[in-house]
Short mmCIF file of C-alpha atoms in Angstrom, two decimals:
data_model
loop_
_atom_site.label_atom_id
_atom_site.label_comp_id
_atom_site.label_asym_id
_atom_site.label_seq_id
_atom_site.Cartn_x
_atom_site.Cartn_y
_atom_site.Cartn_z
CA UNK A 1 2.84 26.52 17.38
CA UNK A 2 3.50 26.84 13.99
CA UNK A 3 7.46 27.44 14.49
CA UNK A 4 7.97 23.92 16.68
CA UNK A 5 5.29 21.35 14.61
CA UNK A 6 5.91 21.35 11.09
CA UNK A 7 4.89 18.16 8.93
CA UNK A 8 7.19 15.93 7.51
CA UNK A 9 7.40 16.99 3.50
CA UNK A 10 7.39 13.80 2.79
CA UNK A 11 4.18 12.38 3.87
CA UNK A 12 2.89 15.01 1.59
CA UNK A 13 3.64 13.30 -1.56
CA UNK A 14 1.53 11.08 -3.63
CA UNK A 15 3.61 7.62 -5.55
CA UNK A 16 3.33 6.64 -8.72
CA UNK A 17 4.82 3.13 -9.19
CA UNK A 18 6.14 3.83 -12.91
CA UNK A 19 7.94 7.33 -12.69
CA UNK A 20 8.80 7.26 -9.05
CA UNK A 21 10.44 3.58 -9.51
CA UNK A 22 14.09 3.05 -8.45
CA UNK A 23 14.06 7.34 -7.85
CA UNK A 24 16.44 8.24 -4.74
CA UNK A 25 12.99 9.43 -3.66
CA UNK A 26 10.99 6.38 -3.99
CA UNK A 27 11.03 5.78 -0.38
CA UNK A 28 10.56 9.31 1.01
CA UNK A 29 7.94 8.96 3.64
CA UNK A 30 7.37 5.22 3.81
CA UNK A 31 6.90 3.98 6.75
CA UNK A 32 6.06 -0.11 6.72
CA UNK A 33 3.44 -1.30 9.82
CA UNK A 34 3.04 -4.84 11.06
CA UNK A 35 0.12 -5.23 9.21
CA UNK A 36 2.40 -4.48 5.72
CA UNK A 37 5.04 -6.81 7.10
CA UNK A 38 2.52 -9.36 7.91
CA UNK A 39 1.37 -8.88 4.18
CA UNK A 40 4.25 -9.37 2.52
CA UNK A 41 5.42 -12.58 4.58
CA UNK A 42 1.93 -14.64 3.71
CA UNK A 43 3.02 -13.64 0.25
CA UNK A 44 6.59 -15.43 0.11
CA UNK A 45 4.97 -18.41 2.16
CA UNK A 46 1.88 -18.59 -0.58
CA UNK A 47 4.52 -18.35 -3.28
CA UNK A 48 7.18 -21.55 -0.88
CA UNK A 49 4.32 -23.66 -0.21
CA UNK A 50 2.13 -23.52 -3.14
CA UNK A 51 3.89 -22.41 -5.58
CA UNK A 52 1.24 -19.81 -6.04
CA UNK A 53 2.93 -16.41 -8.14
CA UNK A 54 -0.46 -14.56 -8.99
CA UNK A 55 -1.59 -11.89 -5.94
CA UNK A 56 -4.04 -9.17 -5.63
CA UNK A 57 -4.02 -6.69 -3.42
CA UNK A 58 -7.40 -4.43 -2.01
CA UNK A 59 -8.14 -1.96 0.09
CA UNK A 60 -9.64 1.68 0.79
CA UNK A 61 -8.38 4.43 -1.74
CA UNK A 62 -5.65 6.14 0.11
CA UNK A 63 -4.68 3.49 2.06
CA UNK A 64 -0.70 2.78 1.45
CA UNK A 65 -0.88 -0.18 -1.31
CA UNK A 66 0.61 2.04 -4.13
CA UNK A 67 3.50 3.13 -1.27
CA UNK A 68 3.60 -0.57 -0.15
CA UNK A 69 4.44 -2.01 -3.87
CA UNK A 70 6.17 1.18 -5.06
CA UNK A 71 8.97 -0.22 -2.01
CA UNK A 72 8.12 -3.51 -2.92
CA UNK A 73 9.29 -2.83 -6.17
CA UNK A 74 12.69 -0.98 -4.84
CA UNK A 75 13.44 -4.32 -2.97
CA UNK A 76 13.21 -6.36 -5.97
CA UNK A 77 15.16 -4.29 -8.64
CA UNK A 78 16.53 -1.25 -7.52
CA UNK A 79 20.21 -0.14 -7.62
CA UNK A 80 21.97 -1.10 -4.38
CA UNK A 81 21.39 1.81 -2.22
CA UNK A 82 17.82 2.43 -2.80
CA UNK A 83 17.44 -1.74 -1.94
CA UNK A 84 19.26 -1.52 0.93
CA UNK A 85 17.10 1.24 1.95
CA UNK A 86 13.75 -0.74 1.18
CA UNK A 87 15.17 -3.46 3.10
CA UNK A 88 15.83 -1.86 5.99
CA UNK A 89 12.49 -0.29 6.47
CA UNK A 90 11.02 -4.07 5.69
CA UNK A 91 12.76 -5.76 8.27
CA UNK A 92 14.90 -8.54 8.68
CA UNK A 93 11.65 -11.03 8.82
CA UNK A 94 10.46 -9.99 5.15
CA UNK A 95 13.37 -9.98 3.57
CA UNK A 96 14.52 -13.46 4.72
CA UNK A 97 11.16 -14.78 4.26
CA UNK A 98 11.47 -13.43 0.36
CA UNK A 99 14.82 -15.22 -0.59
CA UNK A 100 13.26 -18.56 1.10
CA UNK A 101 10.67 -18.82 -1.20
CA UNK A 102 12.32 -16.78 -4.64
CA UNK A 103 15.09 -18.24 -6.67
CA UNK A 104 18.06 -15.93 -6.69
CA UNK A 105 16.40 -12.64 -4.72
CA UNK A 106 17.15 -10.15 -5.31
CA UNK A 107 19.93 -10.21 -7.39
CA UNK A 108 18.55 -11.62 -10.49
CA UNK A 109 14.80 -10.16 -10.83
CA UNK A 110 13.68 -7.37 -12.72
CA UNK A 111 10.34 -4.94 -12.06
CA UNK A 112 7.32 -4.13 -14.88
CA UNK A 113 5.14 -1.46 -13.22
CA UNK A 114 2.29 -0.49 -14.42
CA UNK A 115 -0.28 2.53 -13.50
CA UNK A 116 -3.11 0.38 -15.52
CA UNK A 117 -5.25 2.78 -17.66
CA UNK A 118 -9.16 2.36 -18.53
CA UNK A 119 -8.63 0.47 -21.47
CA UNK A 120 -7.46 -2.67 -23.12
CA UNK A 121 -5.40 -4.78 -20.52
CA UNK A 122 -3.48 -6.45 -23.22
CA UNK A 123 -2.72 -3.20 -25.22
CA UNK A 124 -0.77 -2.14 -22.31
CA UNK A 125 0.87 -5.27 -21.34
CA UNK A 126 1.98 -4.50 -25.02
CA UNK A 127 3.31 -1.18 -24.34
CA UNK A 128 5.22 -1.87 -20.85
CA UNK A 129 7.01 -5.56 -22.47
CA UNK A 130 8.21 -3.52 -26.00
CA UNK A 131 5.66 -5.39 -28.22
CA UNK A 132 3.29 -3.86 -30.94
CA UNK A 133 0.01 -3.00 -29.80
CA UNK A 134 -1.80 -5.35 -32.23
CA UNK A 135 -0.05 -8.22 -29.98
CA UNK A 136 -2.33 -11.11 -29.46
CA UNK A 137 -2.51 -12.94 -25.88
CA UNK A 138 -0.09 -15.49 -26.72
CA UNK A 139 2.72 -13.10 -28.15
CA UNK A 140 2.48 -11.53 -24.61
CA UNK A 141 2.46 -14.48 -22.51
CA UNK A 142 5.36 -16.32 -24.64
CA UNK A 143 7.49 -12.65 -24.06
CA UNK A 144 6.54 -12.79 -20.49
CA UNK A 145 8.34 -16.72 -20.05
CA UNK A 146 11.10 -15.61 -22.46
CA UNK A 147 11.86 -12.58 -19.56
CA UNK A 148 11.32 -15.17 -16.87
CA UNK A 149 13.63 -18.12 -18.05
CA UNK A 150 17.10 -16.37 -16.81
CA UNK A 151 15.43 -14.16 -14.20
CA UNK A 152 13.07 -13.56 -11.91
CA UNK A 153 9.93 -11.11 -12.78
CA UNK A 154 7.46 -8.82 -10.25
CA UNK A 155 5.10 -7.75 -12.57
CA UNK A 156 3.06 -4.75 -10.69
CA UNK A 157 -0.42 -3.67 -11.99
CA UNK A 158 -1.79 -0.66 -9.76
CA UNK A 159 -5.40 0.77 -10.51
CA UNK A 160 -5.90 -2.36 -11.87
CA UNK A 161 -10.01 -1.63 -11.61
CA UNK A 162 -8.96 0.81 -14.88
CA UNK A 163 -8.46 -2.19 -16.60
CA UNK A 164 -11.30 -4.17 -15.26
CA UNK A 165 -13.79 -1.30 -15.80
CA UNK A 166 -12.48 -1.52 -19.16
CA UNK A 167 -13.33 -4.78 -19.79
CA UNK A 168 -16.38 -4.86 -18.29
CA UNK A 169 -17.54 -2.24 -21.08
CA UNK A 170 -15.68 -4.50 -23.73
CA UNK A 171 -12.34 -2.71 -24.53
CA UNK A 172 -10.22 -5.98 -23.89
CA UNK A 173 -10.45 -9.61 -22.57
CA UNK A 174 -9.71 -10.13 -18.89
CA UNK A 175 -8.63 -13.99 -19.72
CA UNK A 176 -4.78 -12.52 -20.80
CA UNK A 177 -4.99 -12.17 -16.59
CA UNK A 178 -5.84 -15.30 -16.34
CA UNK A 179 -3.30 -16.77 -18.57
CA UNK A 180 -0.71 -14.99 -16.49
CA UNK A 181 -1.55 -16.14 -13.31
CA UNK A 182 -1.35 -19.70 -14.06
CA UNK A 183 2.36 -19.37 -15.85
CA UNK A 184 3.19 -17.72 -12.48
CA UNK A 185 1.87 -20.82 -10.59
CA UNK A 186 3.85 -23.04 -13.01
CA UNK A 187 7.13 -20.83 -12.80
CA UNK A 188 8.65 -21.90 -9.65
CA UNK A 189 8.50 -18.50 -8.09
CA UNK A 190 10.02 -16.70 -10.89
CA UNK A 191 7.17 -14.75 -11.59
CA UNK A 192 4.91 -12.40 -9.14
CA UNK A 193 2.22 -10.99 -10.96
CA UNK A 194 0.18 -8.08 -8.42
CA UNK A 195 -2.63 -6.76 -9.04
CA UNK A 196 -3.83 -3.60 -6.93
CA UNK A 197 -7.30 -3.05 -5.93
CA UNK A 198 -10.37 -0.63 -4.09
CA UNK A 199 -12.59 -3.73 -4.20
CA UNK A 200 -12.90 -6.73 -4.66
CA UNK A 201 -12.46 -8.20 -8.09
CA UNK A 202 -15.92 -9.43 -9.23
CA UNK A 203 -17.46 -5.96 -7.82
CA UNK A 204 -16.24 -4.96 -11.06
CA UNK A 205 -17.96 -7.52 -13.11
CA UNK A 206 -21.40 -6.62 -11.51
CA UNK A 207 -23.25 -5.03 -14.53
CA UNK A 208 -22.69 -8.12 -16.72
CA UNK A 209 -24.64 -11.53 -17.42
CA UNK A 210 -24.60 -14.32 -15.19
CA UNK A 211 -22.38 -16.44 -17.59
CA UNK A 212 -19.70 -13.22 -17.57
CA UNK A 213 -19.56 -13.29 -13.81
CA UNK A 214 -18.86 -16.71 -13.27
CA UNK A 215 -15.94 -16.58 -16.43
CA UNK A 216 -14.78 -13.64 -13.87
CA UNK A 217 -15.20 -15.71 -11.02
CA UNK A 218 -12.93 -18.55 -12.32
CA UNK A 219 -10.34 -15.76 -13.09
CA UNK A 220 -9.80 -14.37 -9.55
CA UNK A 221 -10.16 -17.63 -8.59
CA UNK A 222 -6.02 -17.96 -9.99
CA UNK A 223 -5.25 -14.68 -7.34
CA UNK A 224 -4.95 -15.11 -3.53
CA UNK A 225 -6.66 -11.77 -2.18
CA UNK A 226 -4.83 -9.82 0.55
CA UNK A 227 -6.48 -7.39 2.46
CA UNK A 228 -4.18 -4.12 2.59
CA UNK A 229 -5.51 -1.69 5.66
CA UNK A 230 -3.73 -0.33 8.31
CA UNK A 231 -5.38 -0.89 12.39
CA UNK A 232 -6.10 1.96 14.03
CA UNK A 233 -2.82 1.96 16.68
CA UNK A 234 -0.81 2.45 13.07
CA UNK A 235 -2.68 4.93 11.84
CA UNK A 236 -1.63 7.09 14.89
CA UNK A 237 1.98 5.97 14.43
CA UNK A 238 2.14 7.44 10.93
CA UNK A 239 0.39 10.62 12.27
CA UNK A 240 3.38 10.57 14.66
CA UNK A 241 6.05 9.88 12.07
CA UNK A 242 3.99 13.10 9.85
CA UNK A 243 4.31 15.45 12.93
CA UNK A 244 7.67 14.48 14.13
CA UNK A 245 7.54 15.04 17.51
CA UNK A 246 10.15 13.13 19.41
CA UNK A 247 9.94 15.05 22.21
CA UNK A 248 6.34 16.02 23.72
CA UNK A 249 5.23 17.86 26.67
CA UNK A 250 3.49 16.72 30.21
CA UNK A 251 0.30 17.41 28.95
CA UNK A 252 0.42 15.70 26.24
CA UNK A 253 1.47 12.42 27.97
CA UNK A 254 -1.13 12.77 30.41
CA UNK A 255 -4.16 13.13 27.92
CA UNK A 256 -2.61 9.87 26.13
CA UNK A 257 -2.49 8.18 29.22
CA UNK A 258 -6.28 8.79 30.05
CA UNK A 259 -7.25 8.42 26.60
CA UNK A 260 -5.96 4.79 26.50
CA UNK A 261 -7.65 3.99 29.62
CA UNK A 262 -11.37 5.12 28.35
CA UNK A 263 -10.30 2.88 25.16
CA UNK A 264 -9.28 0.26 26.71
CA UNK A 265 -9.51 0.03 30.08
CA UNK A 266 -8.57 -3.97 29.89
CA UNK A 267 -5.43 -4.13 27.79
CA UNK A 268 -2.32 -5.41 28.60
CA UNK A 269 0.11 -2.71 30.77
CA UNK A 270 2.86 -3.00 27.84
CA UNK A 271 0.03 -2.30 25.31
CA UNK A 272 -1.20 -0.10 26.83
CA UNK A 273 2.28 2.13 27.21
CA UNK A 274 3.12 1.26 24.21
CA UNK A 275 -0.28 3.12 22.58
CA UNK A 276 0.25 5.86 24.74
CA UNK A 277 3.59 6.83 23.81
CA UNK A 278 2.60 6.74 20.02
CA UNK A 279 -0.56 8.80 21.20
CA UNK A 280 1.54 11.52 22.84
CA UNK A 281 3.84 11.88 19.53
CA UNK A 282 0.92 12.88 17.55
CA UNK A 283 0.76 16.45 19.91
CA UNK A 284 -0.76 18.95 19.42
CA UNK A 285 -3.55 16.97 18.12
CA UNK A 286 -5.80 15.61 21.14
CA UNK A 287 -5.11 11.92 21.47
CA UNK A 288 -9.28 11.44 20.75
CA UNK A 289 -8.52 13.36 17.54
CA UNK A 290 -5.78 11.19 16.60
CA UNK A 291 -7.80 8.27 17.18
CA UNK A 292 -10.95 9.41 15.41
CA UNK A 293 -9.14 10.75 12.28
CA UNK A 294 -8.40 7.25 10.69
CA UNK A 295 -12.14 5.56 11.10
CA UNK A 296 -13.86 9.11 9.94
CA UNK A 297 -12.13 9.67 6.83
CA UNK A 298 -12.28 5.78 6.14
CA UNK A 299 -16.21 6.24 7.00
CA UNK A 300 -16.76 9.65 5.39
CA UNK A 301 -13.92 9.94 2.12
CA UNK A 302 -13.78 5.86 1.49
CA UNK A 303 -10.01 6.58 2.11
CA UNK A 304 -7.41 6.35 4.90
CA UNK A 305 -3.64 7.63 5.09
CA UNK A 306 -3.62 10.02 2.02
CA UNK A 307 -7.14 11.93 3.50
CA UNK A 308 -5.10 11.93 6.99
CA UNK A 309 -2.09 13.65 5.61
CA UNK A 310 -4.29 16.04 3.65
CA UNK A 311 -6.02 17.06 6.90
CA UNK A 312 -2.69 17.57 8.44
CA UNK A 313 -1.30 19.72 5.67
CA UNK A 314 -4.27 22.01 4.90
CA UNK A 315 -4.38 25.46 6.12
CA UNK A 316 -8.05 25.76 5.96
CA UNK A 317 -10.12 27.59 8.34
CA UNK A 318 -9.74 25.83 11.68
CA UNK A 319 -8.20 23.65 10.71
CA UNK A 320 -4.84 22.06 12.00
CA UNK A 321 -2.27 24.32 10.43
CA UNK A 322 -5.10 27.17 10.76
CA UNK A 323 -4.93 26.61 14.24
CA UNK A 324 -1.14 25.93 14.97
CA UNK A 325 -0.74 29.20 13.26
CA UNK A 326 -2.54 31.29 16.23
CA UNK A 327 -2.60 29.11 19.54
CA UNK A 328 0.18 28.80 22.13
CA UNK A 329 3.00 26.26 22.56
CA UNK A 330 1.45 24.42 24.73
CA UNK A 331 -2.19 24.19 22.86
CA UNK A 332 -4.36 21.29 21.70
CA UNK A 333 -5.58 20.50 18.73
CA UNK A 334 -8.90 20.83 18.53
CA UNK A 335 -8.61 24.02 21.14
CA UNK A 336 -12.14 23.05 22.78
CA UNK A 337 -11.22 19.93 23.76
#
């Protein structure tokens, strides 16, 4: 099976939100689920109704966030092409929802990523805004409102644990976050500071004195927390987008179909279609294999879409490539099932 299921190259590919930036390849493989959408849109209405600019985001290592703001950032302050591109794979609701609540987007913002290191927060502010590392707090706040009085700014921090970590052993002061946060609140949605997470912030603050948790508590009290983690029915639809199978046999439909009825033998008819057809597009996998793959490595790796495409990609012994290597067309991944 080898010859007729290949994996999409792209899904093979990890992001990083500094380098990759802007790249004509910045959106290879990206592939936005309801639950991203849904992210993205109780961002703009935070930033509309509250005028709340400072956002973290968490979830399971390997779970899309550094995908999800790398085309975040391509929607912001990208060349034309590559935005229209992010926007498109958005959607029509995100993007409107976006220039309701920002002044001027996206013509007139401009995009600081950072991959954070494990070390001083403010040293590397520093680095990414031009300054000298020696700056103090206050030089790099009063740069960050000089950036932010003609245009808009998405300031991206991924891996910001690094940081955190960092601080926690005393290589910086977390405050400069804090700092931040409230300019954004006080910036009329000119600035969007995000911060990317594998747990929650004050996990990271756990080895320290009372008096240091509660300073840390007060901090990501200035950050609305958004949970980043895809459901189980878009797991399998990436798995399907990874395989590319547009086209899929009568067997395949057939174990779908009676897969979705042990899983749910309730649902709604148009549900339950709809789950079916993304379960057949993950052939030759066995629809019970497609569900199971997302919870184990989740349960087993503490990670979710990049341990998925691994799986898919390796040509270990028995496994999936392994296997499409020496069984027939019309063979199921695992063969036993």
């Amino acid at each position: 099976m080898s010859k007729s299921v290949m994996i999409a190259p792209r899904f093979r590919r990890s992001v990083r939100i500094d380098s990759d930036f802007a790249s004509a390849a910045a959106l290879d493989g990206f592939h936005c689920p309801p639950s991203f959408q849904a992210a993205l849109i109780f961002m703009a209405s935070h930033v509309a109704d509250t005028e709340q600019g400072a956002f973290t985001w968490t979830g399971p290592y390997g779970g899309g966030k550094s995908s999800l703001a790398l085309a975040l950032a391509c929607l912001f302050g990208a060349k034309k092409s590559v935005h229209d591109r992010a926007a498109a794979l958005f959607g029509t609701p995100v993007v409107d929802a976006l220039k309701s609540a920002l002044p001027n987007f996206p013509s007139q913002w401009d995009v600081l990523p950072l991959v954070t290191e494990r070390r001083s927060i403010a040293a590397q502010l520093a680095e990414l805004l031009c300054l000298p590392l020696a700056s103090t707090p206050s030089a790099i706040l009063k740069e960050i409102e000089c950036r932010t009085r003609e245009r808009g700014l998405l300031l991206i921090m991924d891996e910001l644990g690094r940081g955190l970590e960092a601080a926690a052993d005393g290589d910086g002061d977390v405050h400069l976050l804090q700092d931040i946060a409230e300019f954004a609140a006080r910036s009329r949605g000119r600035l969007i500071l995000l911060g990317i997470l594998h747990q929650a912030f004050e996990e990271y603050a756990e080895r320290l004195g009372s008096n240091a948790k509660d300073s840390w508590a007060k901090i990501q009290g200035r950050f609305v927390d958004i949970s980043i983690s895809v459901s189980l029915e878009e797991t399998v639809e990436l798995i399907g987008e990874a395989l590319s199978r547009e086209r899929v046999g009568r067997k395949a439909v057939h174990l779908a179909d009676a897969c979705v009825e042990q899983l749910r033998p309730v649902r709604k008819a148009s549900d339950a279609k709809r789950m079916s057809r993304k379960l057949a597009r993950t052939a030759p996998l066995h629809p019970l294999t497609a569900c199971l793959l997302g919870p184990l490595s989740r349960r087993r790796f503490g990670q979710n879409q990049r341990s998925v495409f691994s799986f898919l990609s390796s040509a270990e012994p028995f496994g999936l490539q392994d296997v499409l290597a020496n069984e027939a067309i019309n063979g199921m991944y695992p063969p036993y099932l």
